[in-house]
PDB file of C-alpha atoms in Angstrom:
ATOM      1  CA  MET A   1       9.179 -13.656   9.777  1.00  0.00           C
ATOM      2  CA  GLU A   2       7.126 -12.908  12.819  1.00  0.00           C
ATOM      3  CA  LEU A   3       6.398  -9.538  14.325  1.00  0.00           C
ATOM      4  CA  SER A   4       9.291  -7.954  16.143  1.00  0.00           C
ATOM      5  CA  ALA A   5       9.138  -8.002  19.926  1.00  0.00           C
ATOM      6  CA  ASP A   6       9.544  -4.221  19.716  1.00  0.00           C
ATOM      7  CA  ILE A   7       5.897  -4.005  18.672  1.00  0.00           C
ATOM      8  CA  LEU A   8       3.850  -4.541  21.796  1.00  0.00           C
ATOM      9  CA  GLU A   9       0.519  -4.597  20.031  1.00  0.00           C
ATOM     10  CA  LEU A  10      -0.460  -4.563  16.363  1.00  0.00           C
ATOM     11  CA  VAL A  11      -4.001  -4.180  15.138  1.00  0.00           C
ATOM     12  CA  ILE A  12      -4.786  -4.315  11.447  1.00  0.00           C
ATOM     13  CA  ARG A  13      -8.245  -3.168  10.500  1.00  0.00           C
ATOM     14  CA  GLU A  14     -10.211  -1.590   7.689  1.00  0.00           C
ATOM     15  CA  ALA A  15     -10.358   2.188   7.771  1.00  0.00           C
ATOM     16  CA  THR A  16     -13.658   3.945   8.346  1.00  0.00           C
ATOM     17  CA  SER A  17     -14.758   7.523   7.814  1.00  0.00           C
ATOM     18  CA  ARG A  18     -13.847   8.234  11.457  1.00  0.00           C
ATOM     19  CA  ASP A  19     -10.179   7.589  10.567  1.00  0.00           C
ATOM     20  CA  LYS A  20      -9.962  10.342   7.952  1.00  0.00           C
ATOM     21  CA  GLU A  21      -8.037  12.888  10.047  1.00  0.00           C
ATOM     22  CA  ALA A  22      -5.623  10.262  11.410  1.00  0.00           C
ATOM     23  CA  ILE A  23      -4.950   9.016   7.864  1.00  0.00           C
ATOM     24  CA  LYS A  24      -4.356  12.562   6.638  1.00  0.00           C
ATOM     25  CA  SER A  25      -1.926  13.147   9.491  1.00  0.00           C
ATOM     26  CA  TYR A  26      -0.088   9.864   8.837  1.00  0.00           C
ATOM     27  CA  ILE A  27       0.290  10.614   5.116  1.00  0.00           C
ATOM     28  CA  ALA A  28       1.438  14.165   5.752  1.00  0.00           C
ATOM     29  CA  LYS A  29       4.197  12.889   8.064  1.00  0.00           C
ATOM     30  CA  ASN A  30       5.163   9.588   6.424  1.00  0.00           C
ATOM     31  CA  GLY A  31       4.022   9.334   2.852  1.00  0.00           C
ATOM     32  CA  ARG A  32       4.181  12.166   0.452  1.00  0.00           C
ATOM     33  CA  ASP A  33       7.854  13.132   0.730  1.00  0.00           C
ATOM     34  CA  ASN A  34       9.263   9.730   1.579  1.00  0.00           C
ATOM     35  CA  LYS A  35      12.302   9.333  -0.662  1.00  0.00           C
ATOM     36  CA  THR A  36      12.047   5.523  -0.831  1.00  0.00           C
ATOM     37  CA  THR A  37       8.535   5.218  -2.250  1.00  0.00           C
ATOM     38  CA  THR A  38       7.304   4.925  -5.815  1.00  0.00           C
ATOM     39  CA  PHE A  39       4.034   6.715  -5.047  1.00  0.00           C
ATOM     40  CA  GLY A  40       3.347   9.850  -7.015  1.00  0.00           C
ATOM     41  CA  ASP A  41       2.552  13.141  -5.337  1.00  0.00           C
ATOM     42  CA  LEU A  42      -0.902  13.135  -6.904  1.00  0.00           C
ATOM     43  CA  MET A  43      -1.977   9.998  -5.048  1.00  0.00           C
ATOM     44  CA  TRP A  44      -0.833  11.325  -1.682  1.00  0.00           C
ATOM     45  CA  HIS A  45      -2.267  14.756  -2.424  1.00  0.00           C
ATOM     46  CA  ASN A  46      -5.643  13.195  -3.181  1.00  0.00           C
ATOM     47  CA  MET A  47      -5.575  11.224   0.069  1.00  0.00           C
ATOM     48  CA  ILE A  48      -4.431  14.237   2.096  1.00  0.00           C
ATOM     49  CA  GLU A  49      -7.074  16.463   0.591  1.00  0.00           C
ATOM     50  CA  MET A  50      -9.889  13.979   1.140  1.00  0.00           C
ATOM     51  CA  GLY A  51     -12.977  16.092   1.162  1.00  0.00           C
ATOM     52  CA  ASP A  52     -16.174  15.067   2.826  1.00  0.00           C
ATOM     53  CA  GLY A  53     -17.143  11.690   1.494  1.00  0.00           C
ATOM     54  CA  MET A  54     -13.886  10.976  -0.424  1.00  0.00           C
ATOM     55  CA  LEU A  55     -12.762   8.137   1.857  1.00  0.00           C
ATOM     56  CA  GLU A  56     -16.251   6.671   1.857  1.00  0.00           C
ATOM     57  CA  LYS A  57     -16.369   6.917  -1.944  1.00  0.00           C
ATOM     58  CA  HIS A  58     -13.045   5.089  -2.227  1.00  0.00           C
ATOM     59  CA  LEU A  59     -14.163   2.378   0.177  1.00  0.00           C
ATOM     60  CA  SER A  60     -17.506   1.876  -1.564  1.00  0.00           C
ATOM     61  CA  ARG A  61     -15.986   1.206  -4.995  1.00  0.00           C
ATOM     62  CA  TRP A  62     -15.831  -2.482  -5.944  1.00  0.00           C
ATOM     63  CA  GLY A  63     -12.920  -4.178  -4.206  1.00  0.00           C
ATOM     64  CA  ASN A  64     -11.265  -1.037  -2.848  1.00  0.00           C
ATOM     65  CA  HIS A  65     -10.091  -0.942   0.700  1.00  0.00           C
ATOM     66  CA  VAL A  66      -7.791   0.902   3.058  1.00  0.00           C
ATOM     67  CA  LEU A  67      -6.171  -1.091   5.850  1.00  0.00           C
ATOM     68  CA  LEU A  68      -4.560   0.529   8.857  1.00  0.00           C
ATOM     69  CA  ALA A  69      -1.733  -0.948  10.944  1.00  0.00           C
ATOM     70  CA  ILE A  70      -2.095   0.483  14.432  1.00  0.00           C
ATOM     71  CA  SER A  71       0.236   0.146  17.398  1.00  0.00           C
ATOM     72  CA  GLY A  72      -0.952   1.716  20.618  1.00  0.00           C
ATOM     73  CA  ASP A  73      -3.124   4.573  19.415  1.00  0.00           C
ATOM     74  CA  SER A  74      -1.031   5.505  16.356  1.00  0.00           C
ATOM     75  CA  ILE A  75      -1.185   4.494  12.724  1.00  0.00           C
ATOM     76  CA  ILE A  76       2.167   2.920  11.842  1.00  0.00           C
ATOM     77  CA  GLY A  77       1.260   1.596   8.417  1.00  0.00           C
ATOM     78  CA  LEU A  78      -1.230   1.972   5.631  1.00  0.00           C
ATOM     79  CA  GLY A  79      -2.265  -0.355   2.814  1.00  0.00           C
ATOM     80  CA  ILE A  80      -4.440   0.997   0.030  1.00  0.00           C
ATOM     81  CA  VAL A  81      -5.996  -1.135  -2.704  1.00  0.00           C
ATOM     82  CA  ALA A  82      -7.572   0.769  -5.555  1.00  0.00           C
ATOM     83  CA  THR A  83      -9.456  -0.654  -8.502  1.00  0.00           C
ATOM     84  CA  SER A  84     -10.474   0.789 -11.823  1.00  0.00           C
ATOM     85  CA  GLY A  85     -14.043   1.883 -12.313  1.00  0.00           C
ATOM     86  CA  THR A  86     -14.266   0.056 -15.630  1.00  0.00           C
ATOM     87  CA  ASP A  87     -15.626  -3.467 -15.908  1.00  0.00           C
ATOM     88  CA  LYS A  88     -12.744  -4.939 -17.882  1.00  0.00           C
ATOM     89  CA  PHE A  89     -10.149  -3.879 -15.275  1.00  0.00           C
ATOM     90  CA  ARG A  90     -12.250  -4.196 -12.117  1.00  0.00           C
ATOM     91  CA  HIS A  91     -10.548  -7.502 -11.222  1.00  0.00           C
ATOM     92  CA  ILE A  92      -7.139  -5.804 -10.808  1.00  0.00           C
ATOM     93  CA  GLY A  93      -6.171  -4.024  -7.599  1.00  0.00           C
ATOM     94  CA  GLU A  94      -3.237  -1.635  -7.279  1.00  0.00           C
ATOM     95  CA  LEU A  95      -1.607  -2.064  -3.871  1.00  0.00           C
ATOM     96  CA  THR A  96       0.118   0.880  -2.236  1.00  0.00           C
ATOM     97  CA  LEU A  97       1.920   0.222   1.012  1.00  0.00           C
ATOM     98  CA  SER A  98       3.500   2.620   3.488  1.00  0.00           C
ATOM     99  CA  ILE A  99       5.117   1.727   6.797  1.00  0.00           C
ATOM    100  CA  LYS A 100       6.391   4.334   9.246  1.00  0.00           C
ATOM    101  CA  GLU A 101      10.190   4.179   9.052  1.00  0.00           C
ATOM    102  CA  ASP A 102      10.585   3.412  12.774  1.00  0.00           C
ATOM    103  CA  PHE A 103       8.706   0.144  12.113  1.00  0.00           C
ATOM    104  CA  TRP A 104      10.543  -1.098   9.022  1.00  0.00           C
ATOM    105  CA  HIS A 105      11.835  -4.690   9.152  1.00  0.00           C
ATOM    106  CA  MET A 106       9.517  -5.622  12.032  1.00  0.00           C
ATOM    107  CA  GLY A 107       6.892  -7.632  10.121  1.00  0.00           C
ATOM    108  CA  VAL A 108       4.276  -4.883   9.787  1.00  0.00           C
ATOM    109  CA  GLY A 109       4.438  -4.835   5.977  1.00  0.00           C
ATOM    110  CA  ARG A 110       4.090  -8.610   5.816  1.00  0.00           C
ATOM    111  CA  GLU A 111       1.032  -8.505   8.094  1.00  0.00           C
ATOM    112  CA  LEU A 112      -0.584  -5.723   6.030  1.00  0.00           C
ATOM    113  CA  ILE A 113      -0.006  -7.556   2.749  1.00  0.00           C
ATOM    114  CA  GLN A 114      -1.267 -10.888   4.107  1.00  0.00           C
ATOM    115  CA  ARG A 115      -4.408  -9.199   5.385  1.00  0.00           C
ATOM    116  CA  THR A 116      -4.823  -7.401   2.053  1.00  0.00           C
ATOM    117  CA  ILE A 117      -4.684 -10.713   0.208  1.00  0.00           C
ATOM    118  CA  LEU A 118      -7.239 -12.180   2.626  1.00  0.00           C
ATOM    119  CA  GLU A 119      -9.551  -9.158   2.155  1.00  0.00           C
ATOM    120  CA  CYS A 120      -9.328  -9.551  -1.619  1.00  0.00           C
ATOM    121  CA  LYS A 121     -10.176 -13.253  -1.393  1.00  0.00           C
ATOM    122  CA  GLU A 122     -13.119 -12.575   0.923  1.00  0.00           C
ATOM    123  CA  LYS A 123     -14.586  -9.793  -1.226  1.00  0.00           C
ATOM    124  CA  GLY A 124     -14.132 -11.873  -4.371  1.00  0.00           C
ATOM    125  CA  VAL A 125     -13.797  -8.897  -6.724  1.00  0.00           C
ATOM    126  CA  ILE A 126     -10.043  -8.482  -7.078  1.00  0.00           C
ATOM    127  CA  ARG A 127      -8.445 -11.478  -8.759  1.00  0.00           C
ATOM    128  CA  LYS A 128      -4.950  -9.980  -9.186  1.00  0.00           C
ATOM    129  CA  LEU A 129      -2.889  -7.502  -7.179  1.00  0.00           C
ATOM    130  CA  ASN A 130      -0.257  -5.271  -8.775  1.00  0.00           C
ATOM    131  CA  LEU A 131       2.362  -3.127  -7.097  1.00  0.00           C
ATOM    132  CA  ARG A 132       5.600  -1.387  -7.925  1.00  0.00           C
ATOM    133  CA  VAL A 133       8.799  -1.008  -5.968  1.00  0.00           C
ATOM    134  CA  ARG A 134      11.876   1.087  -6.572  1.00  0.00           C
ATOM    135  CA  GLU A 135      14.722  -0.995  -8.016  1.00  0.00           C
ATOM    136  CA  ASP A 136      17.089  -0.412  -5.079  1.00  0.00           C
ATOM    137  CA  GLN A 137      14.647  -1.519  -2.370  1.00  0.00           C
ATOM    138  CA  GLU A 138      15.997  -5.073  -1.987  1.00  0.00           C
ATOM    139  CA  SER A 139      14.246  -5.933   1.286  1.00  0.00           C
ATOM    140  CA  CYS A 140      10.880  -4.885  -0.167  1.00  0.00           C
ATOM    141  CA  LYS A 141      11.439  -6.970  -3.290  1.00  0.00           C
ATOM    142  CA  GLN A 142      12.304 -10.012  -1.147  1.00  0.00           C
ATOM    143  CA  LEU A 143       9.193  -9.487   0.984  1.00  0.00           C
ATOM    144  CA  TYR A 144       6.918  -9.312  -2.071  1.00  0.00           C
ATOM    145  CA  LYS A 145       8.483 -12.432  -3.604  1.00  0.00           C
ATOM    146  CA  SER A 146       8.105 -14.339  -0.324  1.00  0.00           C
ATOM    147  CA  LEU A 147       4.378 -13.537  -0.378  1.00  0.00           C
ATOM    148  CA  GLY A 148       3.845 -14.921  -3.881  1.00  0.00           C
ATOM    149  CA  PHE A 149       4.347 -11.806  -5.998  1.00  0.00           C
ATOM    150  CA  TYR A 150       6.247 -12.284  -9.251  1.00  0.00           C
ATOM    151  CA  GLU A 151       8.186  -9.772 -11.302  1.00  0.00           C
ATOM    152  CA  GLU A 152       6.367  -8.642 -14.422  1.00  0.00           C
ATOM    153  CA  GLY A 153       8.540  -5.888 -15.820  1.00  0.00           C
ATOM    154  CA  THR A 154      10.480  -2.698 -15.310  1.00  0.00           C
ATOM    155  CA  LEU A 155       9.662   0.961 -15.831  1.00  0.00           C
ATOM    156  CA  SER A 156      12.983   2.664 -16.448  1.00  0.00           C
ATOM    157  CA  ARG A 157      13.591   6.148 -15.033  1.00  0.00           C
ATOM    158  CA  ASP A 158      10.186   5.953 -13.342  1.00  0.00           C
ATOM    159  CA  VAL A 159      11.151   7.895 -10.204  1.00  0.00           C
ATOM    160  CA  CYS A 160      13.310  11.016 -10.015  1.00  0.00           C
ATOM    161  CA  ILE A 161      14.614  12.181  -6.642  1.00  0.00           C
ATOM    162  CA  SER A 162      16.965  15.147  -6.465  1.00  0.00           C
ATOM    163  CA  GLY A 163      17.915  14.661 -10.110  1.00  0.00           C
ATOM    164  CA  MET A 164      18.675  10.947  -9.708  1.00  0.00           C
ATOM    165  CA  PHE A 165      16.572   8.453 -11.666  1.00  0.00           C
ATOM    166  CA  PHE A 166      15.402   5.061 -10.422  1.00  0.00           C
ATOM    167  CA  SER A 167      13.555   2.312 -12.230  1.00  0.00           C
ATOM    168  CA  SER A 168      10.454   0.717 -10.760  1.00  0.00           C
ATOM    169  CA  ILE A 169       9.965  -3.040 -10.774  1.00  0.00           C
ATOM    170  CA  LEU A 170       6.387  -4.140 -11.433  1.00  0.00           C
ATOM    171  CA  TYR A 171       5.083  -7.087  -9.434  1.00  0.00           C
ATOM    172  CA  GLY A 172       1.837  -9.020  -9.653  1.00  0.00           C
ATOM    173  CA  ARG A 173       0.114 -11.759  -7.669  1.00  0.00           C
ATOM    174  CA  ASN A 174      -2.913 -13.782  -8.610  1.00  0.00           C
ATOM    175  CA  ILE A 175      -5.502 -13.980  -5.848  1.00  0.00           C
ATOM    176  CA  ASP A 176      -7.434 -17.012  -7.071  1.00  0.00           C
TER     177      ASP A 176
END
C-alpha cells in the first residue's frame, strides 16, 4: 500500500527536544483517551508530563527512539520504541504506534513502522520488536502481519473500556 493521495506531504523523522510541546499536544488530543488503543494511561501520562530532560533521557537510552509523522506543520502520527534498562532485555523494543484518526488507512502507520524497523537495524541494539493490538482491530493486525510481525500470544481481558473487556494480541518481529 502506498501513501494516500490525500496526504500531500509526509515527513518521518526522529523527535528532538524541540518537539516536546508538539508531542505533548498530539498525545493530549490523540492518544490518552483513544478508545481503540492498547496503551495504558500511565504511558501517555508519562509522555504528557515530560519534565525537563525526560524526552532527552528516553532518546539517550540504548535503542530507544521516538519517530514523528508530520504532514504540513502538524504531527499526524507517533512511533515510540522503548527498551528495558537491563542488559538481558536490552535487545527487545516495545513499539507503540499512534496515528491521528483522520489519517487512518492512508499508509502513515506502514511508513512509521518501516522506518522504525530501519532505525532499529541501523542502531544495531534492538534485535526484536514487540507490540500489542486490541483483538478487534483487524486492519491493524493485517498491517503488522504484512510487515513481518507474527502472533505470539493473547492477553485476555487486557483492556477495559466502559465496562467492556477486550483481549490484546501480542506480536513480535525479529530485526536481524
